[in-house]
Coordinates of N, CA and C in Angstrom, one line a residue:
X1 N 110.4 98.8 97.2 CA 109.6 97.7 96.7 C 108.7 98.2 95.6
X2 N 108.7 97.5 94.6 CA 107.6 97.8 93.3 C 106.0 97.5 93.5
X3 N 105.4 98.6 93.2 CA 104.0 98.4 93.5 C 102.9 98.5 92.5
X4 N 102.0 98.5 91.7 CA 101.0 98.7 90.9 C 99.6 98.9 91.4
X5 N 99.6 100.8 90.9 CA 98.3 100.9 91.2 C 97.4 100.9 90.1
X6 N 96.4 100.5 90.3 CA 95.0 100.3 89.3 C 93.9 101.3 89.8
X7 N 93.8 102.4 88.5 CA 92.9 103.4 88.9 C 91.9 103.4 87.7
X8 N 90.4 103.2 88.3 CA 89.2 103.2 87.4 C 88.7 104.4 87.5
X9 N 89.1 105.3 86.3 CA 87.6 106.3 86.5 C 86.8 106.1 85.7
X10 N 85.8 107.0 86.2 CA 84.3 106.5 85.3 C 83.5 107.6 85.2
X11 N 82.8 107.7 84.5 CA 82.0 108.9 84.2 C 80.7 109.0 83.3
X12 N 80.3 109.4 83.1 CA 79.3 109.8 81.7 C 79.8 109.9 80.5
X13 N 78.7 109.8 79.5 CA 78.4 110.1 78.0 C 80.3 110.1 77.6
X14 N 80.8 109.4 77.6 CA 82.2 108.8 77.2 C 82.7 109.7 77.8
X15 N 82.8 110.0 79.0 CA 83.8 111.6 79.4 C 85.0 110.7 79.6
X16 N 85.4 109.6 80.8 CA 86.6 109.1 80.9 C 87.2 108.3 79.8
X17 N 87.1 108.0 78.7 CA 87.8 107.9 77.7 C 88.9 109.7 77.0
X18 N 87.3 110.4 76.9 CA 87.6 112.0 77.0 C 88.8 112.6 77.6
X19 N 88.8 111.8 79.0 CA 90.0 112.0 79.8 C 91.1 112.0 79.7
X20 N 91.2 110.6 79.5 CA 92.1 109.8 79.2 C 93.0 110.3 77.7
X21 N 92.0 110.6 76.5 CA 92.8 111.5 75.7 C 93.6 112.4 76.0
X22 N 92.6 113.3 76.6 CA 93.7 114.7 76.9 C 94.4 114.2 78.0
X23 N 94.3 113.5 78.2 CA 95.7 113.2 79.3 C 96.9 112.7 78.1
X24 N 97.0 112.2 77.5 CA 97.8 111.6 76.2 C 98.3 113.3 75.5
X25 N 96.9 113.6 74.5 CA 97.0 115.0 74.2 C 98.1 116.2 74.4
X26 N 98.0 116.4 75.8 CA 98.2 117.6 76.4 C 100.1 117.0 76.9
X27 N 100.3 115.8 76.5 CA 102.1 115.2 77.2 C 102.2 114.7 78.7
X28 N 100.7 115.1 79.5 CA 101.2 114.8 80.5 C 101.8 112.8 81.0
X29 N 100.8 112.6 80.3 CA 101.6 110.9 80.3 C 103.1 110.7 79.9
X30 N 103.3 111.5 78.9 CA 104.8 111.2 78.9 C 105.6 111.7 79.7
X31 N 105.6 112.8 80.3 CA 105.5 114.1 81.3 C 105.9 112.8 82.7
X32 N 104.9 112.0 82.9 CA 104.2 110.9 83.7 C 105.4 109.4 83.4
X33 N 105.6 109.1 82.1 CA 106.7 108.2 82.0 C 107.9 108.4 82.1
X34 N 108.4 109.8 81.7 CA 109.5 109.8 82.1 C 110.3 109.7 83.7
X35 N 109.1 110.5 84.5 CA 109.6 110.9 85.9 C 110.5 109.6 86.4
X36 N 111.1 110.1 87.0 CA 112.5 109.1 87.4 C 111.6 108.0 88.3
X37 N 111.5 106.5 88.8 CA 110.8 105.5 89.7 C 109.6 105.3 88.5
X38 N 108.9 105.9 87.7 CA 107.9 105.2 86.9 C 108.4 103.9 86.0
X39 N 107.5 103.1 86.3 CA 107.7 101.7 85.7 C 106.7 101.5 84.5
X40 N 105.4 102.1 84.7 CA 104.3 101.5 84.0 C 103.4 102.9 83.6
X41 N 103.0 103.0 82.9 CA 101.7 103.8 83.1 C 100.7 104.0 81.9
X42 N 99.9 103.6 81.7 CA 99.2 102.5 80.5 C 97.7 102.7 80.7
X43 N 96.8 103.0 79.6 CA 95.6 103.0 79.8 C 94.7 101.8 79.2
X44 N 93.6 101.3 79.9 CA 93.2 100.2 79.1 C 91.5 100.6 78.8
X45 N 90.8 99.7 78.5 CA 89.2 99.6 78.5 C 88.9 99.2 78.8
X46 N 87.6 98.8 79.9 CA 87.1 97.2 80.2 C 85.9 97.1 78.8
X47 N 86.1 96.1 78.3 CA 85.0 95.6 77.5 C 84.0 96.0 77.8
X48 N 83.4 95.7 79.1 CA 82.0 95.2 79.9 C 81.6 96.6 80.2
X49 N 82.1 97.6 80.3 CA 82.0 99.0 80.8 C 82.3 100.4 80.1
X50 N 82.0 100.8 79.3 CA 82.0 101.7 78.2 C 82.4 103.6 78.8
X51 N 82.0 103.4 80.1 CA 82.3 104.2 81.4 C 83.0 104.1 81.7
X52 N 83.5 103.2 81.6 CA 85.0 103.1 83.1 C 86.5 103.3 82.3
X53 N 87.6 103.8 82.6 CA 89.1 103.3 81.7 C 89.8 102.7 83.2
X54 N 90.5 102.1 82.6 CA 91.3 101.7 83.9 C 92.7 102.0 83.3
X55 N 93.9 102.5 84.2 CA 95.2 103.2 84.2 C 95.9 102.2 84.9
X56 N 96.7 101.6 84.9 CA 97.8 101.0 85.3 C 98.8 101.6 85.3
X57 N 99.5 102.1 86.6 CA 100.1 103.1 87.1 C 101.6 102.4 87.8
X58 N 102.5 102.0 87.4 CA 103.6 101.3 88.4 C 104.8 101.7 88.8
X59 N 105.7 102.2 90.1 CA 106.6 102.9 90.9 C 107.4 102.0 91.0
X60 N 108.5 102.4 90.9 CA 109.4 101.6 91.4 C 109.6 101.6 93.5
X61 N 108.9 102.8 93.6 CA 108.9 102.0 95.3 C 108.0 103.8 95.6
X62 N 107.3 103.7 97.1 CA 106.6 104.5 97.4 C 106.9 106.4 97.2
X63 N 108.4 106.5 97.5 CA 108.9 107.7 97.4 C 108.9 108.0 96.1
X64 N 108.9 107.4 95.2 CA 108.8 108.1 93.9 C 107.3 108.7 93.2
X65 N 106.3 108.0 94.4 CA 105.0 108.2 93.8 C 104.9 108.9 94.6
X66 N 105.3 109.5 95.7 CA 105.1 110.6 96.2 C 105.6 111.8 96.1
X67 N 107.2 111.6 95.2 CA 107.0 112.7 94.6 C 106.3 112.8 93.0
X68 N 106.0 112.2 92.5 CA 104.6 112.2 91.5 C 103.7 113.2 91.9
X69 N 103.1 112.7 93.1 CA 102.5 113.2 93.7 C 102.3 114.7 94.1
X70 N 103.6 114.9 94.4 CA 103.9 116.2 94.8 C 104.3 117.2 93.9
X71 N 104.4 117.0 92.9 CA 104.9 118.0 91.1 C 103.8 118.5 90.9
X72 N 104.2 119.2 90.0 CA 102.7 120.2 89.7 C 102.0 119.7 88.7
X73 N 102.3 119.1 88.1 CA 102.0 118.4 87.2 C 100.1 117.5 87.6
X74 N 100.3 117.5 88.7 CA 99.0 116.7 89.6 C 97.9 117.4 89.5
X75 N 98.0 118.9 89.6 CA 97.6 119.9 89.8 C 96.7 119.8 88.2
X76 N 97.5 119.7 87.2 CA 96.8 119.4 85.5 C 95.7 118.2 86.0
X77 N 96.4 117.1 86.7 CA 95.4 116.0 86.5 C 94.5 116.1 86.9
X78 N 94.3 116.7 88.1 CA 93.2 117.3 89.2 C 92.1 118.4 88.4
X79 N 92.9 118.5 87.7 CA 91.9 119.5 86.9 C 91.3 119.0 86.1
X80 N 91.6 118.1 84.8 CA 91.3 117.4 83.8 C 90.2 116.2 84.8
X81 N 90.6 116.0 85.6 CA 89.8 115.1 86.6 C 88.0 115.8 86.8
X82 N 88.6 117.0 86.9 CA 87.0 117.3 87.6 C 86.2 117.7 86.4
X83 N 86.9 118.6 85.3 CA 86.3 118.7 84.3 C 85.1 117.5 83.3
X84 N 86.6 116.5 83.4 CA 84.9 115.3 83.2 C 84.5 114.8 84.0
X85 N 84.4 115.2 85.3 CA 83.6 114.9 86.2 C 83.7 113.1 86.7
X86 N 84.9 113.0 86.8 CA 84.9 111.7 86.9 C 85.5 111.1 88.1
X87 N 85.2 109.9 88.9 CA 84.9 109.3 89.8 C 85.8 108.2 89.7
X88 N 86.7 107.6 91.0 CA 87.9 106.9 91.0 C 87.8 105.9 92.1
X89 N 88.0 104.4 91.4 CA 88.4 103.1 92.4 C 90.0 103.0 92.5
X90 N 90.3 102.8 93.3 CA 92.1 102.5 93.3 C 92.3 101.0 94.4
X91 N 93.0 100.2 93.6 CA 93.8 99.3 94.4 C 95.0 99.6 93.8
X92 N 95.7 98.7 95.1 CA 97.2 98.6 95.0 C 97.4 97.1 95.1
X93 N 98.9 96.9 94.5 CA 99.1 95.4 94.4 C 100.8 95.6 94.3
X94 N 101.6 95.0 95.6 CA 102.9 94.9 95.3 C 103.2 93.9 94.5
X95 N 104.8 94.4 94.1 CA 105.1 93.1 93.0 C 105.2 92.1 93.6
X96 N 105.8 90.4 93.1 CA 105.9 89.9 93.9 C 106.7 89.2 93.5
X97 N 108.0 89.2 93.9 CA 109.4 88.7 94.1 C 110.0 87.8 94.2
X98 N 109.0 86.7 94.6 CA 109.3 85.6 95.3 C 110.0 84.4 94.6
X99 N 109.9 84.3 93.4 CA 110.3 83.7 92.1 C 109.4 82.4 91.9
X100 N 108.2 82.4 92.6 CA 106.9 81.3 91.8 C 106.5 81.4 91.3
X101 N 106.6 83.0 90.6 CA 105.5 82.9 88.9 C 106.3 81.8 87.9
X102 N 107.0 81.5 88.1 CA 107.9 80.3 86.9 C 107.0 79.2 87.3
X103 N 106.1 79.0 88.5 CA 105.4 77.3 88.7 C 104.5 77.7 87.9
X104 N 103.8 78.8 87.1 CA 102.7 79.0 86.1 C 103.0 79.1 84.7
X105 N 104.4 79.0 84.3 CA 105.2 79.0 83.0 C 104.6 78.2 82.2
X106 N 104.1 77.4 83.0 CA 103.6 75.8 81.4 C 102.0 76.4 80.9
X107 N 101.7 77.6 81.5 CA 100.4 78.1 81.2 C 100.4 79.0 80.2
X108 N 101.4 79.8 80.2 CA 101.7 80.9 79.3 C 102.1 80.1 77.7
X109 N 101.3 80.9 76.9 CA 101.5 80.8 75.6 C 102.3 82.1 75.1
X110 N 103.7 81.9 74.2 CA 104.4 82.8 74.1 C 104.6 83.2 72.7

């Protein structure tokens, strides 16, 4: 089952923007899109929060994000993580399948 996780870090004097660069920078995001089960993996900004980035992260089902997880590759992130010193919210949100997002179609502008 397809899942989406939403991870905010935040930090000081622009560090998770900082981040978020050398994460781009350095390939590991691509590194990060190619892995076999990745669906999504996207950085955004909240307006309201000049501190925070938010990552939209999406698997095609749990075993693939675990082995994400488990590559060495984590090992970079964890590092780049602490360096700017940054601090993480995470939800999760499965997809959802059910075929009722079409009852909100007349809402979307295309």
């Amino acid at each position: 089952m397809a899942f989406t996780v939403n991870i905010y870090y935040t930090g000081k004097n622009g560090s998770a923007r900082k981040f978020a660069q050398a994460m781009i920078d350095s390939g590991i995001v691509e590194d990060i899109r190619a892995e076999s089960g990745n669906l999504r993996y996207e950085y955004f900004f909240p307006m309201e929060d000049e501190e925070t980035v938010l990552l939209i992260d999406s698997w095609q089902d749990q075993h693939a994000l675990d082995l994400h997880h488990a590559s060495p590759m984590m090992e970079q992130i964890t590092q780049l993580r602490d360096k700017y010193d940054l601090h993480m919210k995470v939800e999760r949100y499965i997809s959802d399948a059910s075929g009722d997002a079409a009852l909100n179609d007349s809402f979307i502008r295309e």
